[in-house]
PDB file of C-alpha atoms and ligand atoms in Angstrom:
ATOM      1  CA  MET A 341    -203.631  54.876-144.904  1.00 98.00           C
ATOM      2  CA  LYS A 342    -201.220  56.917-147.015  1.00 98.00           C
ATOM      3  CA  HIS A 343    -201.180  60.482-145.780  1.00 98.00           C
ATOM      4  CA  VAL A 344    -199.205  63.608-145.067  1.00 98.00           C
ATOM      5  CA  PHE A 345    -199.247  65.530-141.799  1.00 98.00           C
ATOM      6  CA  TYR A 346    -198.118  69.141-141.415  1.00 98.00           C
ATOM      7  CA  LYS A 347    -197.987  70.548-137.926  1.00 98.00           C
ATOM      8  CA  GLY A 348    -199.653  73.952-137.639  1.00 98.00           C
ATOM      9  CA  GLU A 349    -198.328  76.899-135.651  1.00 98.00           C
ATOM     10  CA  ASP A 350    -201.443  77.237-133.519  1.00 98.00           C
ATOM     11  CA  SER A 351    -202.258  74.147-131.472  1.00 94.00           C
ATOM     12  CA  SER A 352    -205.607  75.623-130.368  1.00 97.00           C
ATOM     13  CA  LYS A 353    -206.856  75.417-133.960  1.00 98.00           C
ATOM     14  CA  PRO A 354    -208.633  72.366-135.343  1.00 98.00           C
ATOM     15  CA  THR A 355    -206.742  69.704-137.260  1.00 98.00           C
ATOM     16  CA  LEU A 356    -207.934  69.845-140.856  1.00 99.00           C
ATOM     17  CA  LEU A 357    -208.666  66.389-142.252  1.00 99.00           C
ATOM     18  CA  LEU A 358    -208.368  66.683-146.045  1.00 99.00           C
ATOM     19  CA  LEU A 359    -210.158  64.171-148.280  1.00 99.00           C
ATOM     20  CA  HIS A 360    -209.638  64.339-152.036  1.00 98.00           C
ATOM     21  CA  GLY A 361    -211.986  63.598-154.935  1.00 98.00           C
ATOM     22  CA  THR A 362    -211.851  60.556-157.235  1.00 98.00           C
ATOM     23  CA  GLY A 363    -208.435  60.311-158.909  1.00 98.00           C
ATOM     24  CA  GLY A 364    -206.800  62.637-156.403  1.00 98.00           C
ATOM     25  CA  ASN A 365    -204.233  61.983-153.729  1.00 98.00           C
ATOM     26  CA  GLU A 366    -203.053  63.168-150.316  1.00 98.00           C
ATOM     27  CA  HIS A 367    -201.241  66.177-151.803  1.00 98.00           C
ATOM     28  CA  ASP A 368    -204.150  67.641-153.780  1.00 97.00           C
ATOM     29  CA  LEU A 369    -206.009  69.570-151.109  1.00 98.00           C
ATOM     30  CA  VAL A 370    -203.065  70.746-148.986  1.00 98.00           C
ATOM     31  CA  GLY A 371    -203.143  74.180-150.678  1.00 98.00           C
ATOM     32  CA  LEU A 372    -206.888  74.393-150.064  1.00 98.00           C
ATOM     33  CA  GLY A 373    -206.409  73.483-146.401  1.00 98.00           C
ATOM     34  CA  LYS A 374    -203.726  76.171-145.973  1.00 98.00           C
ATOM     35  CA  GLU A 375    -206.030  78.695-147.662  1.00 98.00           C
ATOM     36  CA  ILE A 376    -208.807  77.880-145.199  1.00 98.00           C
ATOM     37  CA  ASP A 377    -206.499  78.065-142.171  1.00 98.00           C
ATOM     38  CA  ALA A 378    -202.751  78.651-142.575  1.00 98.00           C
ATOM     39  CA  THR A 379    -202.036  77.971-138.884  1.00 98.00           C
ATOM     40  CA  ALA A 380    -203.927  74.699-138.357  1.00 98.00           C
ATOM     41  CA  ASN A 381    -202.541  71.148-138.453  1.00 98.00           C
ATOM     42  CA  ILE A 382    -203.163  69.396-141.747  1.00 98.00           C
ATOM     43  CA  LEU A 383    -203.810  65.666-142.000  1.00 99.00           C
ATOM     44  CA  SER A 384    -204.371  64.821-145.647  1.00 99.00           C
ATOM     45  CA  VAL A 385    -205.249  61.249-146.550  1.00 98.00           C
ATOM     46  CA  ARG A 386    -205.278  59.119-149.700  1.00 98.00           C
ATOM     47  CA  GLY A 387    -208.256  56.848-150.259  1.00 98.00           C
ATOM     48  CA  ASN A 388    -207.408  53.133-150.129  1.00 97.00           C
ATOM     49  CA  VAL A 389    -209.620  52.072-153.029  1.00 98.00           C
ATOM     50  CA  SER A 390    -208.320  52.132-156.605  1.00 98.00           C
ATOM     51  CA  GLU A 391    -210.781  52.467-159.473  1.00 97.00           C
ATOM     52  CA  ASN A 392    -208.711  51.805-162.596  1.00 97.00           C
ATOM     53  CA  GLY A 393    -205.762  53.429-160.881  1.00 97.00           C
ATOM     54  CA  MET A 394    -207.770  56.351-159.519  1.00 98.00           C
ATOM     55  CA  PRO A 395    -207.706  56.590-155.724  1.00 98.00           C
ATOM     56  CA  ARG A 396    -211.104  56.794-153.993  1.00 98.00           C
ATOM     57  CA  PHE A 397    -212.298  56.455-150.420  1.00 98.00           C
ATOM     58  CA  PHE A 398    -214.811  53.670-151.136  1.00 98.00           C
ATOM     59  CA  LYS A 399    -216.027  51.534-154.036  1.00 98.00           C
ATOM     60  CA  ARG A 400    -218.921  52.481-156.289  1.00 98.00           C
ATOM     61  CA  LEU A 401    -221.027  50.243-158.514  1.00 97.00           C
ATOM     62  CA  ALA A 402    -221.549  52.990-161.090  1.00 94.00           C
ATOM     63  CA  GLU A 403    -221.272  56.766-161.156  1.00 91.00           C
ATOM     64  CA  GLY A 404    -223.250  58.038-158.175  1.00 91.00           C
ATOM     65  CA  ILE A 405    -224.193  54.515-156.998  1.00 95.00           C
ATOM     66  CA  PHE A 406    -222.236  53.530-153.947  1.00 98.00           C
ATOM     67  CA  ASP A 407    -221.182  50.105-152.734  1.00 98.00           C
ATOM     68  CA  LEU A 408    -222.779  50.563-149.318  1.00 98.00           C
ATOM     69  CA  GLU A 409    -220.995  47.638-147.691  1.00 98.00           C
ATOM     70  CA  ASP A 410    -217.636  48.972-148.757  1.00 98.00           C
ATOM     71  CA  LEU A 411    -218.661  52.500-147.745  1.00 98.00           C
ATOM     72  CA  GLN A 412    -219.339  51.260-144.222  1.00 98.00           C
ATOM     73  CA  LEU A 413    -216.037  49.362-143.977  1.00 98.00           C
ATOM     74  CA  ARG A 414    -214.010  52.241-145.394  1.00 98.00           C
ATOM     75  CA  THR A 415    -215.706  54.762-143.142  1.00 98.00           C
ATOM     76  CA  GLU A 416    -214.709  52.657-140.150  1.00 98.00           C
ATOM     77  CA  GLU A 417    -211.176  52.355-141.511  1.00 98.00           C
ATOM     78  CA  LEU A 418    -210.956  56.138-141.858  1.00 98.00           C
ATOM     79  CA  LYS A 419    -212.332  56.706-138.372  1.00 98.00           C
ATOM     80  CA  ASN A 420    -209.772  54.288-136.915  1.00 98.00           C
ATOM     81  CA  PHE A 421    -207.044  56.016-138.896  1.00 98.00           C
ATOM     82  CA  ILE A 422    -207.985  59.432-137.446  1.00 98.00           C
ATOM     83  CA  ASP A 423    -208.033  57.943-133.933  1.00 98.00           C
ATOM     84  CA  GLU A 424    -204.540  56.464-134.406  1.00 98.00           C
ATOM     85  CA  ALA A 425    -203.134  59.565-136.104  1.00 98.00           C
ATOM     86  CA  SER A 426    -204.242  61.749-133.180  1.00 98.00           C
ATOM     87  CA  GLY A 427    -202.008  59.653-130.895  1.00 98.00           C
ATOM     88  CA  LYS A 428    -199.078  59.507-133.293  1.00 98.00           C
ATOM     89  CA  TYR A 429    -199.072  63.236-134.141  1.00 98.00           C
ATOM     90  CA  GLU A 430    -200.392  64.375-130.768  1.00 98.00           C
ATOM     91  CA  PHE A 431    -203.347  66.439-131.903  1.00 98.00           C
ATOM     92  CA  ASP A 432    -206.685  66.867-130.141  1.00 98.00           C
ATOM     93  CA  ARG A 433    -208.950  64.090-131.415  1.00 98.00           C
ATOM     94  CA  ASP A 434    -211.987  66.118-130.392  1.00 98.00           C
ATOM     95  CA  ASN A 435    -210.997  69.046-132.580  1.00 98.00           C
ATOM     96  CA  VAL A 436    -210.915  67.650-136.127  1.00 98.00           C
ATOM     97  CA  VAL A 437    -212.634  69.446-139.004  1.00 99.00           C
ATOM     98  CA  ALA A 438    -212.970  67.564-142.289  1.00 99.00           C
ATOM     99  CA  ILE A 439    -212.617  69.286-145.645  1.00 99.00           C
ATOM    100  CA  GLY A 440    -213.653  66.996-148.485  1.00 98.00           C
ATOM    101  CA  TYR A 441    -214.321  67.357-152.170  1.00 98.00           C
ATOM    102  CA  SER A 442    -216.700  65.069-154.072  1.00 98.00           C
ATOM    103  CA  ASN A 443    -215.797  61.473-153.157  1.00 98.00           C
ATOM    104  CA  GLY A 444    -213.889  62.827-150.136  1.00 98.00           C
ATOM    105  CA  ALA A 445    -216.905  64.922-149.112  1.00 98.00           C
ATOM    106  CA  ASN A 446    -219.051  61.805-149.393  1.00 98.00           C
ATOM    107  CA  ILE A 447    -216.967  59.802-146.946  1.00 98.00           C
ATOM    108  CA  ALA A 448    -216.759  62.819-144.610  1.00 99.00           C
ATOM    109  CA  GLY A 449    -220.558  63.011-144.773  1.00 98.00           C
ATOM    110  CA  ASN A 450    -220.763  59.312-144.012  1.00 98.00           C
ATOM    111  CA  LEU A 451    -218.489  59.714-140.966  1.00 98.00           C
ATOM    112  CA  LEU A 452    -221.173  62.080-139.639  1.00 98.00           C
ATOM    113  CA  PHE A 453    -223.912  59.622-140.639  1.00 98.00           C
ATOM    114  CA  GLU A 454    -222.272  56.729-138.781  1.00 98.00           C
ATOM    115  CA  TYR A 455    -220.486  58.032-135.693  1.00 98.00           C
ATOM    116  CA  GLU A 456    -221.191  60.408-132.865  1.00 97.00           C
ATOM    117  CA  HIS A 457    -218.512  62.988-131.965  1.00 97.00           C
ATOM    118  CA  VAL A 458    -216.403  61.952-134.934  1.00 98.00           C
ATOM    119  CA  LEU A 459    -215.836  65.453-136.322  1.00 98.00           C
ATOM    120  CA  LYS A 460    -215.975  68.922-134.774  1.00 98.00           C
ATOM    121  CA  GLY A 461    -217.258  70.231-138.081  1.00 98.00           C
ATOM    122  CA  ALA A 462    -217.037  69.710-141.814  1.00 99.00           C
ATOM    123  CA  ILE A 463    -216.659  71.561-145.092  1.00 99.00           C
ATOM    124  CA  LEU A 464    -218.252  69.402-147.759  1.00 98.00           C
ATOM    125  CA  HIS A 465    -217.567  70.527-151.312  1.00 98.00           C
ATOM    126  CA  HIS A 466    -220.102  68.942-153.687  1.00 98.00           C
ATOM    127  CA  PRO A 467    -221.244  66.044-151.502  1.00 98.00           C
ATOM    128  CA  MET A 468    -224.072  63.600-152.160  1.00 98.00           C
ATOM    129  CA  VAL A 469    -226.355  61.872-149.656  1.00 98.00           C
ATOM    130  CA  PRO A 470    -224.109  58.949-148.653  1.00 98.00           C
ATOM    131  CA  ARG A 471    -226.893  56.599-147.454  1.00 97.00           C
ATOM    132  CA  ARG A 472    -230.643  56.759-147.071  1.00 97.00           C
ATOM    133  CA  GLY A 473    -233.136  55.238-144.649  1.00 95.00           C
ATOM    134  CA  VAL A 474    -230.813  55.249-141.653  1.00 95.00           C
ATOM    135  CA  GLU A 475    -231.062  57.003-138.336  1.00 97.00           C
ATOM    136  CA  LEU A 476    -228.318  59.551-137.864  1.00 98.00           C
ATOM    137  CA  PRO A 477    -226.440  59.994-134.590  1.00 98.00           C
ATOM    138  CA  GLU A 478    -227.085  63.206-132.700  1.00 97.00           C
ATOM    139  CA  MET A 479    -224.741  65.999-133.743  1.00 98.00           C
ATOM    140  CA  PRO A 480    -225.930  69.006-131.745  1.00 97.00           C
ATOM    141  CA  LYS A 481    -224.831  72.310-133.297  1.00 98.00           C
ATOM    142  CA  THR A 482    -222.085  70.642-135.330  1.00 98.00           C
ATOM    143  CA  PRO A 483    -221.155  73.246-137.956  1.00 98.00           C
ATOM    144  CA  VAL A 484    -221.308  71.949-141.527  1.00 99.00           C
ATOM    145  CA  PHE A 485    -220.695  73.914-144.726  1.00 99.00           C
ATOM    146  CA  ILE A 486    -222.029  72.415-147.953  1.00 98.00           C
ATOM    147  CA  GLY A 487    -220.805  73.833-151.268  1.00 98.00           C
ATOM    148  CA  ALA A 488    -223.103  72.896-154.137  1.00 98.00           C
ATOM    149  CA  GLY A 489    -223.603  73.695-157.819  1.00 98.00           C
ATOM    150  CA  LYS A 490    -227.012  74.542-159.264  1.00 97.00           C
ATOM    151  CA  ASN A 491    -225.983  72.623-162.396  1.00 97.00           C
ATOM    152  CA  ASP A 492    -224.065  69.759-160.841  1.00 96.00           C
ATOM    153  CA  HIS A 493    -224.759  66.646-162.941  1.00 93.00           C
ATOM    154  CA  MET A 494    -223.346  64.372-160.219  1.00 92.00           C
ATOM    155  CA  CYS A 495    -225.447  65.869-157.465  1.00 93.00           C
ATOM    156  CA  PRO A 496    -228.790  67.464-158.367  1.00 94.00           C
ATOM    157  CA  ALA A 497    -229.745  70.541-156.345  1.00 96.00           C
ATOM    158  CA  ALA A 498    -232.510  68.608-154.571  1.00 97.00           C
ATOM    159  CA  GLU A 499    -229.921  66.135-153.237  1.00 97.00           C
ATOM    160  CA  SER A 500    -227.855  68.943-151.692  1.00 98.00           C
ATOM    161  CA  GLU A 501    -231.017  70.181-149.968  1.00 98.00           C
ATOM    162  CA  GLU A 502    -231.854  66.646-148.852  1.00 98.00           C
ATOM    163  CA  LEU A 503    -228.400  66.325-147.271  1.00 98.00           C
ATOM    164  CA  GLN A 504    -228.854  69.673-145.532  1.00 98.00           C
ATOM    165  CA  ASP A 505    -232.243  68.531-144.159  1.00 98.00           C
ATOM    166  CA  LEU A 506    -230.887  65.198-142.925  1.00 98.00           C
ATOM    167  CA  LEU A 507    -227.945  66.795-141.118  1.00 98.00           C
ATOM    168  CA  GLN A 508    -230.107  69.551-139.639  1.00 98.00           C
ATOM    169  CA  GLY A 509    -232.593  66.916-138.507  1.00 98.00           C
ATOM    170  CA  ALA A 510    -229.777  65.403-136.427  1.00 98.00           C
ATOM    171  CA  GLY A 511    -228.965  68.792-134.892  1.00 98.00           C
ATOM    172  CA  ALA A 512    -226.197  70.088-137.152  1.00 98.00           C
ATOM    173  CA  GLU A 513    -225.982  73.768-138.127  1.00 98.00           C
ATOM    174  CA  VAL A 514    -225.704  73.655-141.877  1.00 98.00           C
ATOM    175  CA  GLU A 515    -224.833  76.445-144.265  1.00 98.00           C
ATOM    176  CA  LEU A 516    -225.624  75.617-147.868  1.00 98.00           C
ATOM    177  CA  TYR A 517    -223.657  77.675-150.395  1.00 98.00           C
ATOM    178  CA  TRP A 518    -224.665  77.646-154.051  1.00 98.00           C
ATOM    179  CA  HIS A 519    -222.793  78.512-157.192  1.00 97.00           C
ATOM    180  CA  ALA A 520    -224.331  78.525-160.646  1.00 97.00           C
ATOM    181  CA  TYR A 521    -222.009  75.910-162.161  1.00 97.00           C
ATOM    182  CA  GLY A 522    -221.454  72.166-162.026  1.00 97.00           C
ATOM    183  CA  HIS A 523    -219.402  69.775-159.908  1.00 97.00           C
ATOM    184  CA  GLN A 524    -216.295  71.966-159.887  1.00 97.00           C
ATOM    185  CA  LEU A 525    -214.898  73.706-156.843  1.00 97.00           C
ATOM    186  CA  THR A 526    -214.726  77.438-157.586  1.00 97.00           C
ATOM    187  CA  GLN A 527    -212.554  80.108-155.995  1.00 97.00           C
ATOM    188  CA  ASP A 528    -215.685  81.931-154.763  1.00 98.00           C
ATOM    189  CA  GLU A 529    -216.847  78.739-153.065  1.00 98.00           C
ATOM    190  CA  VAL A 530    -213.461  78.370-151.349  1.00 98.00           C
ATOM    191  CA  GLN A 531    -213.649  81.973-150.120  1.00 98.00           C
ATOM    192  CA  ALA A 532    -217.189  81.407-148.813  1.00 98.00           C
ATOM    193  CA  ALA A 533    -215.999  78.272-146.994  1.00 98.00           C
ATOM    194  CA  LYS A 534    -213.076  80.229-145.519  1.00 98.00           C
ATOM    195  CA  GLN A 535    -215.332  83.004-144.203  1.00 98.00           C
ATOM    196  CA  TRP A 536    -217.692  80.419-142.762  1.00 98.00           C
ATOM    197  CA  TYR A 537    -214.773  78.568-141.107  1.00 98.00           C
ATOM    198  CA  GLN A 538    -213.419  81.792-139.611  1.00 98.00           C
ATOM    199  CA  SER A 539    -216.801  82.543-138.074  1.00 98.00           C
ATOM    200  CA  LYS A 540    -217.045  79.063-136.504  1.00 98.00           C
ATOM    201  CA  PHE A 541    -213.528  78.075-135.373  1.00 97.00           C
TER     202      PHE A 541
HETATM  203  C1  MLT B 726    -218.620  59.385-155.595  1.00 57.47           C
HETATM  204  O1  MLT B 726    -218.492  58.341-156.173  1.00 57.47           O
HETATM  205  O2  MLT B 726    -218.230  59.568-154.442  1.00 57.47           O
HETATM  206  C2  MLT B 726    -219.269  60.477-156.336  1.00 57.47           C
HETATM  207  O3  MLT B 726    -219.842  59.978-157.486  1.00 57.47           O
HETATM  208  C3  MLT B 726    -218.369  61.603-156.619  1.00 57.47           C
HETATM  209  C4  MLT B 726    -217.094  61.172-157.285  1.00 57.47           C
HETATM  210  O4  MLT B 726    -217.106  60.663-158.388  1.00 57.47           O
HETATM  211  O5  MLT B 726    -216.061  61.346-156.706  1.00 57.47           O
END
């Protein structure tokens, strides 16, 4: 997968896995990652799917309706990529924290839905419920931050709460942060995520 890797000064810190939104690329969230933790490794990835030239992490059939078969394949591809990258760049595979926005948050959420021990934690900015009717792997005390908008047309408030419930049901410790706006990532939300991250890692 296309990506950039920046080695952080502090090898005890997590490696931040950055996953962009639809139409983004591997450079988009690097500034966000450095804001969250300026001393951590950054592994920022470009989604392999193109929707009319816009990179994504998996196919969708329509807005908000996911191609579940592709989601599963792409989630596996991303997991394998992280595994390989940890060898190539010599970071601790067991200490990876995902930071995703929108489509990137959705595949990060699906990593947690599909695999045990895949992430040490996650910051999910404006995620949806990636799949329903499946049993989640155990994720005891895995810290997850969800940033959501009360007026998000892509992800109704009830869906953010549903995601929180599903993750908590599998053992995760979820903090759900609300802003009053839509699907956008606000500066206040970033600062809340940063404070949360500092308290956990
Ligand atoms: C998705 O397809 O993952 C969501 O609809 C959000 C997005 O458009 O990126």
